[in-house]
Coordinates of C-alpha atoms in Angstrom, one line a residue:
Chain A
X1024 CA -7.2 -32.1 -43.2
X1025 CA -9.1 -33.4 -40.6
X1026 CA -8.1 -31.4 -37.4
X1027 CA -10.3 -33.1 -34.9
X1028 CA -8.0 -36.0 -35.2
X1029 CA -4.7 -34.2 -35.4
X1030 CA -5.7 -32.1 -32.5
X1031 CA -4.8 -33.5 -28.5
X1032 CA -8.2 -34.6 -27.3
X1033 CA -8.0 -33.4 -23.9
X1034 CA -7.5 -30.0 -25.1
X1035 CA -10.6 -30.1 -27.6
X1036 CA -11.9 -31.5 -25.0
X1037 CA -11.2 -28.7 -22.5
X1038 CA -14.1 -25.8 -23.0
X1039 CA -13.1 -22.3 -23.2
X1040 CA -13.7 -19.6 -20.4
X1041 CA -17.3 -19.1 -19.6
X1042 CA -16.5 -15.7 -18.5
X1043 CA -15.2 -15.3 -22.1
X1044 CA -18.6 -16.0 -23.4
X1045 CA -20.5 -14.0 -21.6
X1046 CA -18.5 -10.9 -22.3
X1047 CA -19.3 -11.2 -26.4
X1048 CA -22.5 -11.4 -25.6
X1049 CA -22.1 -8.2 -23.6
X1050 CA -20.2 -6.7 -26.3
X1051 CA -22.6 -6.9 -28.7
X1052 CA -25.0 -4.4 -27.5
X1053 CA -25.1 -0.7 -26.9
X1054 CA -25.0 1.0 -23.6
X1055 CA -24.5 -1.4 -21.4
X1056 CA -23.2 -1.0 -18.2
X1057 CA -20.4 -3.7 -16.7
X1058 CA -19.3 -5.3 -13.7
X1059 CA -17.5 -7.8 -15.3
X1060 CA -13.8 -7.2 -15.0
X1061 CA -11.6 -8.9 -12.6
X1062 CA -8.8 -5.8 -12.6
X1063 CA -8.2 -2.8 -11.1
X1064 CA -10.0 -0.1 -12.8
X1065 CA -7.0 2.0 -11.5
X1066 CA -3.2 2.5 -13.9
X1067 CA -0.7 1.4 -12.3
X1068 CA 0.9 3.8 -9.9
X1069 CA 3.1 6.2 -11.5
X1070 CA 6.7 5.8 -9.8
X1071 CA 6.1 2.0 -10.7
X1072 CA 5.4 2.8 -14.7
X1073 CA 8.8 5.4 -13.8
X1074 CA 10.6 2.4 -13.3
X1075 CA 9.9 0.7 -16.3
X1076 CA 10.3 3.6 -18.3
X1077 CA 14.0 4.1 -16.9
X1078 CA 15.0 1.0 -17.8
X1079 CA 13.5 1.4 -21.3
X1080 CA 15.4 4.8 -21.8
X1081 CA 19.0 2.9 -20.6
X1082 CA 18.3 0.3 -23.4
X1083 CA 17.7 -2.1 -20.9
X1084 CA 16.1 -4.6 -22.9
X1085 CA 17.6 -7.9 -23.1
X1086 CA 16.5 -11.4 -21.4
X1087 CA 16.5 -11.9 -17.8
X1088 CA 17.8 -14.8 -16.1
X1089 CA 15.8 -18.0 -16.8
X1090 CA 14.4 -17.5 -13.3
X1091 CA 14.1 -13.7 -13.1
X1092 CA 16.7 -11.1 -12.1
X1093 CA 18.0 -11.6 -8.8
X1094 CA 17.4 -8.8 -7.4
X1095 CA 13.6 -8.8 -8.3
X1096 CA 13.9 -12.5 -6.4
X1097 CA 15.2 -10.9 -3.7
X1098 CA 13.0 -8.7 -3.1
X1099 CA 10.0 -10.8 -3.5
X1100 CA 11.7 -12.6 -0.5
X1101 CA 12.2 -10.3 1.6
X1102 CA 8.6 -9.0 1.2
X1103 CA 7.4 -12.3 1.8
X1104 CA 9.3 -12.1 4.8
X1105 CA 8.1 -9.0 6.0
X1106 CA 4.5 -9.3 5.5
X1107 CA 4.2 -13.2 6.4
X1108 CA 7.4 -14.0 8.3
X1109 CA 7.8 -16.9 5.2
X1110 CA 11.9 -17.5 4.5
X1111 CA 12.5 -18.5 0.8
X1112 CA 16.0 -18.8 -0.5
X1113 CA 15.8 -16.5 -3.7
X1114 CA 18.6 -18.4 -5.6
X1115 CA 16.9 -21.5 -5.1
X1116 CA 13.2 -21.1 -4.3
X1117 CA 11.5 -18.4 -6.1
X1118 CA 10.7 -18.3 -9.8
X1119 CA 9.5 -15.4 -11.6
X1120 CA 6.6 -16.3 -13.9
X1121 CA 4.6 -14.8 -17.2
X1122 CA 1.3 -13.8 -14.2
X1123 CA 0.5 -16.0 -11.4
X1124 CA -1.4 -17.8 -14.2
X1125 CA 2.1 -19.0 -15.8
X1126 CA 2.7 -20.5 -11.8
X1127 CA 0.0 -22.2 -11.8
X1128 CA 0.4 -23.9 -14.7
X1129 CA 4.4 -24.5 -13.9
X1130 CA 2.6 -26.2 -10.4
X1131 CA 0.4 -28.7 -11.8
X1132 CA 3.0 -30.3 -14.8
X1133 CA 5.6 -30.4 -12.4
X1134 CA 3.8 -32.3 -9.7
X1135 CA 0.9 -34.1 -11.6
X1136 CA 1.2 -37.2 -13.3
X1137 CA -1.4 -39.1 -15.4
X1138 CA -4.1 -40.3 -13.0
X1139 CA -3.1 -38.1 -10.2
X1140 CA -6.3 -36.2 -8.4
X1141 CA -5.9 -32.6 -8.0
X1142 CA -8.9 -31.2 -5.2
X1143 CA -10.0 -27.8 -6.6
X1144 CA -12.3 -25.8 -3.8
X1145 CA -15.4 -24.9 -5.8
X1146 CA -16.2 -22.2 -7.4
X1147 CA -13.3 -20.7 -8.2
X1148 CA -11.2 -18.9 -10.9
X1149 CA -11.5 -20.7 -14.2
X1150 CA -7.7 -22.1 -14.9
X1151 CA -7.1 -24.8 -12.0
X1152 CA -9.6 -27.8 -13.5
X1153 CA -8.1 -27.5 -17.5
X1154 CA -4.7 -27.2 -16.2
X1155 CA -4.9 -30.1 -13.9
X1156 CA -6.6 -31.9 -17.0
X1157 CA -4.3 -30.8 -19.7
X1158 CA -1.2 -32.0 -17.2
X1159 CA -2.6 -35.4 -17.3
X1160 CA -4.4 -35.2 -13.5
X1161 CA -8.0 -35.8 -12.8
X1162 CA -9.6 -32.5 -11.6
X1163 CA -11.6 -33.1 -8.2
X1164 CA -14.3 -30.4 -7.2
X1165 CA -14.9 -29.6 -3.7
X1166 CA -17.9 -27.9 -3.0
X1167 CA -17.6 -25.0 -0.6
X1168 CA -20.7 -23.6 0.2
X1169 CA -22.5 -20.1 0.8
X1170 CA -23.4 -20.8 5.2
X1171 CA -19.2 -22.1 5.2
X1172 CA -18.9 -18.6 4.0
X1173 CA -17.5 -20.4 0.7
X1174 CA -14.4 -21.9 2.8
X1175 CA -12.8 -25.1 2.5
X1176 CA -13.7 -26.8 5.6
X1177 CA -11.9 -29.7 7.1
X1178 CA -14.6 -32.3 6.1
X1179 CA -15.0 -31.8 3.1
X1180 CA -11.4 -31.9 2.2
X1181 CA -11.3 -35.2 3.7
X1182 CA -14.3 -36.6 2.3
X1183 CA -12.6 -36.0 -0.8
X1184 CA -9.0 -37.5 -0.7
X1185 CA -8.3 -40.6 -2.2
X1186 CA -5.0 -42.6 -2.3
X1187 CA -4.3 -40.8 -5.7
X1188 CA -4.4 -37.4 -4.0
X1189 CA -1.9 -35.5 -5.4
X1190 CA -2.6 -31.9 -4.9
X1191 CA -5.2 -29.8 -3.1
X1192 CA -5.8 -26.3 -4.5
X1193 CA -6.1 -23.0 -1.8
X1194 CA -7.6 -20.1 -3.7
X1195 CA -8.0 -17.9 -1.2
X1196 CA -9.0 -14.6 -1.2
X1197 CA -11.4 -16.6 -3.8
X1198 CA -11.8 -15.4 -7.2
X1199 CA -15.3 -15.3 -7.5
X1200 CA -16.9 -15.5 -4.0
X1201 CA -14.8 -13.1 -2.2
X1202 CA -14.2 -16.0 0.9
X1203 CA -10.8 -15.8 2.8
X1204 CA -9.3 -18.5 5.3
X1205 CA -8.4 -17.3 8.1
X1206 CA -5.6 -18.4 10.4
X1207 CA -7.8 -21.0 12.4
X1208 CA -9.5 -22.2 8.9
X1209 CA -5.9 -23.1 7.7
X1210 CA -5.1 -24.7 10.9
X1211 CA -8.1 -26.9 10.5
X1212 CA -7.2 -27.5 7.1
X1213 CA -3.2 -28.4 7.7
X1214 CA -4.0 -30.7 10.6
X1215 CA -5.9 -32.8 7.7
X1216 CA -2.9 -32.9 5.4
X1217 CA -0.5 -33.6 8.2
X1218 CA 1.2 -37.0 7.7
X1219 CA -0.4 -37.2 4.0
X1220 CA 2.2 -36.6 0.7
X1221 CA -0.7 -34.1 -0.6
X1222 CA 1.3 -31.1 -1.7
X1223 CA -0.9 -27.5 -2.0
X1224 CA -0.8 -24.8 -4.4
X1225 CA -1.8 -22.0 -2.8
X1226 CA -3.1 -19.1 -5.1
X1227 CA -2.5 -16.3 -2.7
X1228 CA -2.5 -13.9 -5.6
X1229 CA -5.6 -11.3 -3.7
X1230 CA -3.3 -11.6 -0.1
X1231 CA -2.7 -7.6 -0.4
X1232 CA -6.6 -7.6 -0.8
X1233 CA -8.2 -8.4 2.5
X1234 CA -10.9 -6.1 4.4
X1235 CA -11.6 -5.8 8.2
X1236 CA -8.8 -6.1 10.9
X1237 CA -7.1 -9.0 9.8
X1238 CA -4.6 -9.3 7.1
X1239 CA -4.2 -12.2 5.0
X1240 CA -2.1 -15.6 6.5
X1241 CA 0.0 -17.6 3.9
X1242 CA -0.8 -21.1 4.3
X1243 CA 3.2 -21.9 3.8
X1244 CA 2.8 -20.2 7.6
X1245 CA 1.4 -23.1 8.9
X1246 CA 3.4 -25.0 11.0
X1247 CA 4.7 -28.0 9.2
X1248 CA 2.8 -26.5 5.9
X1249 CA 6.4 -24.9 4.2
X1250 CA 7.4 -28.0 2.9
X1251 CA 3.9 -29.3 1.0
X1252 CA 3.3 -25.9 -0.1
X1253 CA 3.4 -24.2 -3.6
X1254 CA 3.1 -20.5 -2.9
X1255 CA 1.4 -18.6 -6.5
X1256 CA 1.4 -14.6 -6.1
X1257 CA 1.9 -11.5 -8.7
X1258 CA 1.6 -8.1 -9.2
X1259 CA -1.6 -8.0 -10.9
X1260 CA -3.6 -7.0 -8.4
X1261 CA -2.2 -5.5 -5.3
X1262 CA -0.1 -3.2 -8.0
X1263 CA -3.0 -2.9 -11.1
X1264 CA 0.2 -4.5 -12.7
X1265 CA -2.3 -6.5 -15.0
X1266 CA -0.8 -5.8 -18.5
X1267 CA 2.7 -6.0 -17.5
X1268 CA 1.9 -10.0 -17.1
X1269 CA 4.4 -10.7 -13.6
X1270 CA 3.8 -13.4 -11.3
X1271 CA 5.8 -15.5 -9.2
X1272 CA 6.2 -18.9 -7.7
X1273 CA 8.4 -19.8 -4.3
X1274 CA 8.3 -23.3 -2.7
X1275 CA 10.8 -26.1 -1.9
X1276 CA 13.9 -26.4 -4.3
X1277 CA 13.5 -29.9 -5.3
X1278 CA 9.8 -28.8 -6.8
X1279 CA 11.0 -25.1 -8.0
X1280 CA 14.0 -27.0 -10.4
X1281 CA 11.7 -28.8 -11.6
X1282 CA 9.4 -25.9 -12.6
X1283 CA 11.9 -23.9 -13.4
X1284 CA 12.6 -26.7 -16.7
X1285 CA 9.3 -26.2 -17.9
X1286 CA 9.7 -22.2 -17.6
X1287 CA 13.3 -22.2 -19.0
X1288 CA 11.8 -24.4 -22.2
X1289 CA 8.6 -23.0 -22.6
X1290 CA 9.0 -19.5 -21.5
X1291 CA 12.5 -18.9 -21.2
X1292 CA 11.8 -15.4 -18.7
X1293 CA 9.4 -13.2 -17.2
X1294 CA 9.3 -10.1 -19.4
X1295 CA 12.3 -7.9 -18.5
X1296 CA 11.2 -4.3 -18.3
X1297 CA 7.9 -5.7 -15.9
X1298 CA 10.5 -7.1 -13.6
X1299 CA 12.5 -3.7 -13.2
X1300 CA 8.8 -2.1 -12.1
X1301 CA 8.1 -5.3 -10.1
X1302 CA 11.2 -4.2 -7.7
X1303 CA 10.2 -0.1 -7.3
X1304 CA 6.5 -1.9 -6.8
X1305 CA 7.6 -4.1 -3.9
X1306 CA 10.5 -1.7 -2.5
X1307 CA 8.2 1.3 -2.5
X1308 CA 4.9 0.2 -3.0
X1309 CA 3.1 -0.1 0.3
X1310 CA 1.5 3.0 0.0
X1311 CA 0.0 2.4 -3.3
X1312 CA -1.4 -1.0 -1.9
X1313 CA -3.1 0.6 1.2
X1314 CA -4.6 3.4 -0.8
X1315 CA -6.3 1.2 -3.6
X1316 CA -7.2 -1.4 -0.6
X1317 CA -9.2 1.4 1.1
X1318 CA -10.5 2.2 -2.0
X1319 CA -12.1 -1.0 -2.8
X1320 CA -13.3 -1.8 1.0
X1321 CA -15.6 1.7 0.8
X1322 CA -16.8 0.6 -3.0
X1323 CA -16.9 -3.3 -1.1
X1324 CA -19.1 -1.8 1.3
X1325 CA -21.5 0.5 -0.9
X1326 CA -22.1 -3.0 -2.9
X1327 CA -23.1 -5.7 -0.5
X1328 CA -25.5 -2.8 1.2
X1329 CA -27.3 -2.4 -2.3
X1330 CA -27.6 -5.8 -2.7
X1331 CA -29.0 -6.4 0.4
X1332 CA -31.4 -3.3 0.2
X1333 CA -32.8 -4.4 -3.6
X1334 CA -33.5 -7.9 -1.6
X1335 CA -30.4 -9.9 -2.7
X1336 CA -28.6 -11.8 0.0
X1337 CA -25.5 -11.5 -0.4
X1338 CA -22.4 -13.0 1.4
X1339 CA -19.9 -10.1 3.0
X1340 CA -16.8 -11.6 1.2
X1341 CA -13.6 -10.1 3.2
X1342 CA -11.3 -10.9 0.2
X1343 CA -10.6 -9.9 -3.2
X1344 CA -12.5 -7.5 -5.5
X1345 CA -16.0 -9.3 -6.3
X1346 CA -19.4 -10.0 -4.7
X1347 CA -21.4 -13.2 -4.9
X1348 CA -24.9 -11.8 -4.6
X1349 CA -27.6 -14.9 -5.0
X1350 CA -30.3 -15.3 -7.1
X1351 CA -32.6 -17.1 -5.4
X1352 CA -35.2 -14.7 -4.9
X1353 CA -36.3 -15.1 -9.2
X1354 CA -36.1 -18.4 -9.4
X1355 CA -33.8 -18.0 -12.5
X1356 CA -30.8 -20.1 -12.8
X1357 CA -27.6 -17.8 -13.1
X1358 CA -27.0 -18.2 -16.6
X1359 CA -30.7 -17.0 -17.2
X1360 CA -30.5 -14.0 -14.7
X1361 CA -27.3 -13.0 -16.7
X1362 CA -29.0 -13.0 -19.8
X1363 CA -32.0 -11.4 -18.6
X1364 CA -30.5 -8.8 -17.0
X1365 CA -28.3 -8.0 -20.1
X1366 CA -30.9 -8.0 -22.3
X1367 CA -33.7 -6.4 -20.7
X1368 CA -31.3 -3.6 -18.2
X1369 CA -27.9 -3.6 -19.9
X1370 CA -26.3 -4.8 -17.7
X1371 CA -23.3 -7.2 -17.5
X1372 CA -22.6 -9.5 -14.7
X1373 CA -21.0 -13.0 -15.0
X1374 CA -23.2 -15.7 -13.8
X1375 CA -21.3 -18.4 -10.5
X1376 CA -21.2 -21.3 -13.0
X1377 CA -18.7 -20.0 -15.2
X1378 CA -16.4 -21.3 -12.0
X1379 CA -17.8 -24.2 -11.2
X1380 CA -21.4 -26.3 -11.3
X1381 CA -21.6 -25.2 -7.3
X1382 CA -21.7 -21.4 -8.4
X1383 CA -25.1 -22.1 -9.4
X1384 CA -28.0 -19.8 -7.9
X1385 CA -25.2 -17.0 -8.0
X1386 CA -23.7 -14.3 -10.2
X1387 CA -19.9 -12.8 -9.5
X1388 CA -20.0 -9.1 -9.8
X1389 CA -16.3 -7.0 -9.9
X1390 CA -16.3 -4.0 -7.8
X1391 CA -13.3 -2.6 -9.6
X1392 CA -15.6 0.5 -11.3
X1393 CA -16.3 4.0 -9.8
X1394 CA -18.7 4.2 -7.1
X1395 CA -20.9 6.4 -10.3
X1396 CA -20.7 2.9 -12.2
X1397 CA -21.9 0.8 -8.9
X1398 CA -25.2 3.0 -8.2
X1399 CA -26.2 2.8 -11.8
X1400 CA -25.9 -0.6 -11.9
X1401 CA -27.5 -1.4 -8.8
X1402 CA -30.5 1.1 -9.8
X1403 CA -30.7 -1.0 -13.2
X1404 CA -30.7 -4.4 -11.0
X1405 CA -32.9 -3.1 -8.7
X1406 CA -35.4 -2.1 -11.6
X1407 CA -35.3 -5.4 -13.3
X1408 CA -35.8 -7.3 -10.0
X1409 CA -39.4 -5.2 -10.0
X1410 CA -41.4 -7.7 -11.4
X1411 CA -40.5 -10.6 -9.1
X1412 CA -41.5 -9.0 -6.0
Chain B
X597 CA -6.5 11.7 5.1
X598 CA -9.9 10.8 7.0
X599 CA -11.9 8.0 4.6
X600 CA -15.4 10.4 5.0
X601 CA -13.5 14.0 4.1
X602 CA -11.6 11.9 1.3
X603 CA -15.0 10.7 0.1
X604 CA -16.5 14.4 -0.1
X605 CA -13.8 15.6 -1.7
X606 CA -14.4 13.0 -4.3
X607 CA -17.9 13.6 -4.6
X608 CA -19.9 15.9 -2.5
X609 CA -23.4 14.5 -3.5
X610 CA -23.0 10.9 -1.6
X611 CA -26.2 10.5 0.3
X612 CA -25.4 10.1 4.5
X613 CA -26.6 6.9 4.0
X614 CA -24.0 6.0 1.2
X615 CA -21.1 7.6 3.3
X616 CA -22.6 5.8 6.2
X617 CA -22.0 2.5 4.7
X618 CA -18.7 2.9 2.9
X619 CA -16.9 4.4 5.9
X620 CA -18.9 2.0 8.7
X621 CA -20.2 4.5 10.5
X622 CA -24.0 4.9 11.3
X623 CA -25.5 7.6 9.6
X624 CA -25.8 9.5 12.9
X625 CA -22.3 9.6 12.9
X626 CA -21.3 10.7 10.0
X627 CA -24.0 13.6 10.1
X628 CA -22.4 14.8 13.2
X629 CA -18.8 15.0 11.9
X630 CA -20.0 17.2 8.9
X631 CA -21.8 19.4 11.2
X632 CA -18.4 19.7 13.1
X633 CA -16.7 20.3 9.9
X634 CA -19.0 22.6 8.5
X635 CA -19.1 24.5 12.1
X636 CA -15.1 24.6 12.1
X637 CA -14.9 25.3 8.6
X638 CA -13.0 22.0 7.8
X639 CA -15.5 22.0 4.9
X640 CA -15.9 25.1 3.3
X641 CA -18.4 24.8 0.4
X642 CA -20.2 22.2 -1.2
X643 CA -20.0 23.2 -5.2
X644 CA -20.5 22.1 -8.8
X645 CA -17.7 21.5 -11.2
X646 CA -19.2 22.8 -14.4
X647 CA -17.8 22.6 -17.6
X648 CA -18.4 26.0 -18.9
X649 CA -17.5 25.5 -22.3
X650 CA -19.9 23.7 -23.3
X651 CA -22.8 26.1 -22.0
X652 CA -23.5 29.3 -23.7
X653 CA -22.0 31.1 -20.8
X654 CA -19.4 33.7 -22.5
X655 CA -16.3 33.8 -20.2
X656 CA -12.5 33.9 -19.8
X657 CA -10.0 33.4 -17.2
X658 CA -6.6 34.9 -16.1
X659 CA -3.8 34.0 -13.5
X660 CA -2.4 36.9 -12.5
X661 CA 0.9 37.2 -10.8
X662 CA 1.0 40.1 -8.6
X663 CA 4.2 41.6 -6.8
X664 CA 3.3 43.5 -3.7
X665 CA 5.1 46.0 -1.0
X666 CA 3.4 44.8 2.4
X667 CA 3.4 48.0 4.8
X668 CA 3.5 48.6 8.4
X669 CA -0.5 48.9 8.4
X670 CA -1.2 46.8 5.4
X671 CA 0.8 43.5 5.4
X672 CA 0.3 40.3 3.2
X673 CA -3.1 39.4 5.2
X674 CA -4.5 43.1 4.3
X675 CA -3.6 43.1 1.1
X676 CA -5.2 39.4 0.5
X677 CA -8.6 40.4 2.0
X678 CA -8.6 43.2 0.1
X679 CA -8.1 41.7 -3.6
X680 CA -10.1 38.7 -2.2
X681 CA -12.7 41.2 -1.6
X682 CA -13.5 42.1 -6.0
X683 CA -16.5 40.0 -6.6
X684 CA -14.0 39.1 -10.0
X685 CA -11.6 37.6 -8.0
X686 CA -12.1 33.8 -7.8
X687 CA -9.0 32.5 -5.6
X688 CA -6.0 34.5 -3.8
X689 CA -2.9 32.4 -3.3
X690 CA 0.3 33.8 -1.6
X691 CA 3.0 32.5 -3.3
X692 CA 6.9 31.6 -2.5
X693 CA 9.2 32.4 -5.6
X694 CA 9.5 35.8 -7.7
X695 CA 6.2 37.1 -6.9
X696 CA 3.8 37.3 -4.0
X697 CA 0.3 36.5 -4.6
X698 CA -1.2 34.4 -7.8
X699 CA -4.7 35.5 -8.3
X700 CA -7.3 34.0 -10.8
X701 CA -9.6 36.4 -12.0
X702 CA -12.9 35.5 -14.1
X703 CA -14.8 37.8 -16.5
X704 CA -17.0 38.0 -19.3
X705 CA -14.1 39.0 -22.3
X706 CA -10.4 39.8 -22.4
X707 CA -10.9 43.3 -22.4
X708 CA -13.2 43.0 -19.4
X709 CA -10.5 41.1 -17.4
X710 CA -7.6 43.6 -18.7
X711 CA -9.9 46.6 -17.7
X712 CA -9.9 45.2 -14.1
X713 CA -6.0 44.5 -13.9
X714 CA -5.5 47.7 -14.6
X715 CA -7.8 49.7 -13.2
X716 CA -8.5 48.1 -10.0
X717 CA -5.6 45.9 -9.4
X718 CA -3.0 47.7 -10.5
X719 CA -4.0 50.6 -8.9
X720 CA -4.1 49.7 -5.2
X721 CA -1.2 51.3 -3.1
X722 CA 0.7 48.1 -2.6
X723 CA 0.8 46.5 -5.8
X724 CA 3.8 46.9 -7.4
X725 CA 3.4 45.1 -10.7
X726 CA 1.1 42.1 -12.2
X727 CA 1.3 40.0 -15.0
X728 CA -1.8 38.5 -16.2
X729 CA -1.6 35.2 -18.3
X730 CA -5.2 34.3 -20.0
X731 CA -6.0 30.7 -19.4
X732 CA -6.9 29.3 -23.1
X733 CA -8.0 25.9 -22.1
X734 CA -8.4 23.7 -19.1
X735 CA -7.6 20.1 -19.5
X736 CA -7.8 19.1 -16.3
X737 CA -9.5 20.7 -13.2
X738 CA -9.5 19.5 -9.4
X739 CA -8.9 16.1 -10.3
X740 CA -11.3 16.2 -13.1
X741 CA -10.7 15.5 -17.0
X742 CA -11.9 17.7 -19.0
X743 CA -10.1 16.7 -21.9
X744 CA -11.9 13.7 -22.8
X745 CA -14.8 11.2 -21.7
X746 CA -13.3 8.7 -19.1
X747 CA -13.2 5.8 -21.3
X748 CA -12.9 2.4 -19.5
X749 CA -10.4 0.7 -21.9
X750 CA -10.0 -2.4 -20.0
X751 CA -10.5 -5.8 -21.9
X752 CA -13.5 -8.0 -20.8
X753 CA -11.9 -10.8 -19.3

């Protein structure tokens, strides 16, 4: 049979994850030393697991409600409450997805339709172009640069809307750049979208990840910003809940029922022993947060120095768990440095264009390794940059 | 916990300048805290954790549980310094529960470590019984496997 024609062409069409590639390359050889992965390097905490196991043990292992188990909704409300004084109605507006990944996804097929424009702040994590693509939209990059400290600015957001503006994406803490927006960078950013119908998805899935005195702001915060606002989150990475694939989505009810089809028909619930954890994790949690936070700022803080010593500028990102070190001083495009580096030092980093053209002249490096990992690495980096000094 | 102490306990070989910049302190700063330390004997040691097993170095260890009379001249604190004081004696704990001091004791054999029980330990005035349980293998030691390599079984995403 001839696939290529049975297949949908927008999804052949769609290219797989370039961090993907890079990692089989990586796999290949012997010895080599990552800072790759985008997840804690830490289990998740043990009274959280305890949870799970409970339920487990009392045969609790039937479906959840098509939304997620009330309770678990009601507490990710009440958090929400707590740490951003946000008010969602659990009944109505919070759904309880398969990873923030599964929200996003819900986000773009409920509000995108074919020809629709969907702004994506560039670079940033892989998913938000092929989804907005595969739900019929038009993916629209918006360059954020390295001296904007790799925020959205107010310009260019309105350089780039059009009358088929649909949806602006806010991923922030940014996966790979490690930018945040602070309070006055959201301001600046709501008081473009004020009178417009331009709805936001705002991946706020690093919030519990944020370094120096400020915490995070949700954009739904804003004043006037509730109502437009798509709020993405999980348990991935404040709770190294990777593997137990919980996420969650809260926003107006007339958008949620809507996403809440596409979940009940595709999905039908979030996995039910993850949700029992996901409570203990947000009822007793806290702790656990603030210790792995501290954790990562020191480890944060080791890597930008080394970077800077071996002669790599590189950006102080306040967010997230990754570095965006440039490569300017070799003249190498990312994509060569990477496989340079790899082949010559063993070691794996992922090079900026895998999220987005703009990531050019940059590399993301993870942070979520022992500080033993970090100084080999950086001695390895620091050895190969030798011979273009 | 303080972020520098927590950081030496992890791993006492960070340079100043590495604990300098993970804490965000200047190097000046964080020398003079672990001269305070060290002066008030917040920090006590700076030591190796060494796999023993797999040099040639021929040893065994014991936990010994050690029930004590204290007397009106020799109370717990006595008898401590005093077992703390055999150059075989590797830690002294006082203990709540059945007994009242848990003692690990290092030596070359069994019969070495038994000969010291009972001919030094057993025999001091206040020491009304021990109980010495050989250690036959340590999995895990001050937050340390020793079990296995730390494996990083995390897929490359």
């Amino acid at each position: 049979m001839d696939y290529e024609k049975l297949l949908n062409p927008r999804l052949v069409a769609t290219q797989p994850s370039g961090i993907r590639r890079f990692f089989d390359m990586a796999a290949s050889l012997d010895n080599v030393i990552a800072l790759t992965i985008g997840e804690p390097d830490f289990s998740t905490p043990w009274h959280i697991r305890q949870a799970g196991i409970d339920t487990l043990e009392k045969g609790k292992t039937w479906y959840s409600p098509n939304a997620g188990f009330v309770e678990l909704r009601r507490a990710i409300a009440a958090y929400l409450k707590r740490r951003f004084t946000l008010q969602y109605d659990p009944t109505s507006e919070v759904v309880v997805t398969v990873g923030g990944s599964e929200a996003i996804d819900l986000t773009m097929r409920a509000l995108v339709a074919p020809g629709d424009e969907v702004l994506v702040p560039s670079p940033s994590f892989v998913c938000y172009a092929p989804l907005a693509n595969l739900a019929g939209g038009v993916a629209v990059a918006i360059e954020t640069r390295a001296e904007d400290d790799f925020r959205l600015t107010a310009a260019t957001l309105k350089a780039a809307i059009t009358p088929k503006t649909k949806l602006l994406i806010l991923p922030y803490p940014n996966n790979p750049t490690g930018g945040v927006m602070r309070r006055e960078h959201l301001e600046e950013i709501a008081e473009v979208l004020r009178g417009t119908d331009i709805m936001v998805l705002s991946d706020e899935i690093y919030a519990e990840l944020t370094y120096g005195g400020e915490r995070h702001v949700s954009f739904a915060e804003i004043d006037g910003m509730w109502e437009r606002t798509i709020l993405v989150s999980g348990f991935s990475k404040a709770y190294a809940m990777t593997g137990w694939r919980l996420g969650y989505a809260c926003g107006p009810k007339p958008v949620m029922e809507q996403m809440l089809k596409l979940h009940q028909y595709g999905i039908m619930s979030a996995p039910t022993t993850a949700q029992y954890a996901a409570i203990e994790a947000l009822t007793n949690g806290d702790e656990d947060v603030e210790y792995m936070r501290a954790e990562y700022d020191a480890r944060r803080r080791l890597i930008v120095d080394g970077f800077r010593k071996i002669g790599m500028p590189c950006f102080e990102p306040e967010g997230a768990f990754y570095v965006f070190p440039s490569v300017e001083i070799t003249g190498l495009s990312s994509e060569e440095f990477c496989r340079r580096l790899l082949n010559e030092k063993r070691v794996a980093v992922v090079p900026g264009t895998a999220f987005g053209a703009c990531g050019e002249g940059f590399l993301r490096v993870s942070y979520c390794y022992s500080v033993k990992h970090i100084q080999e690495a950086l001695k390895r980096i620091d050895e190969f940059l030798e011979e273009f000094r | 916990m303080d972020k520098l102490l927590k950081l030496l306990d992890n791993d006492a070989r960070l340079t100043l300048e590495q604990l300098a910049v993970m804490t965000g302190k200047t190097e000046a700063e964080v020398a003079d805290q672990i001269d305070e330390w060290q002066k008030t004997g917040v920090i006590r040691a700076y030591k190796a954790l060494i796999d023993w097993d797999k040099t040639d170095r021929e040893y065994v260890t014991a936990l010994i549980e050690l029930r004590v009379t204290p007397k009106r001249d020799a109370g717990f604190e006595a008898i401590a310094e005093r077992i703390a004081g055999f150059e075989e004696v590797e830690s002294v704990y006082l203990m709540s529960g059945g007994y009242d001091f848990s003692i690990v004791v290092t030596g070359r054999t069994f019969k070495e470590v038994a000969m010291f029980v009972s001919k030094r330990l057993a025999t001091l005035d206040s020491v009304v019984s021990t109980a010495t349980h050989f250690v036959l293998r340590r999995y895990k030691d001050k937050n340390v496997m020793f079990l296995t390599e730390e494996r990083d079984e995390r897929e490359v995403f």
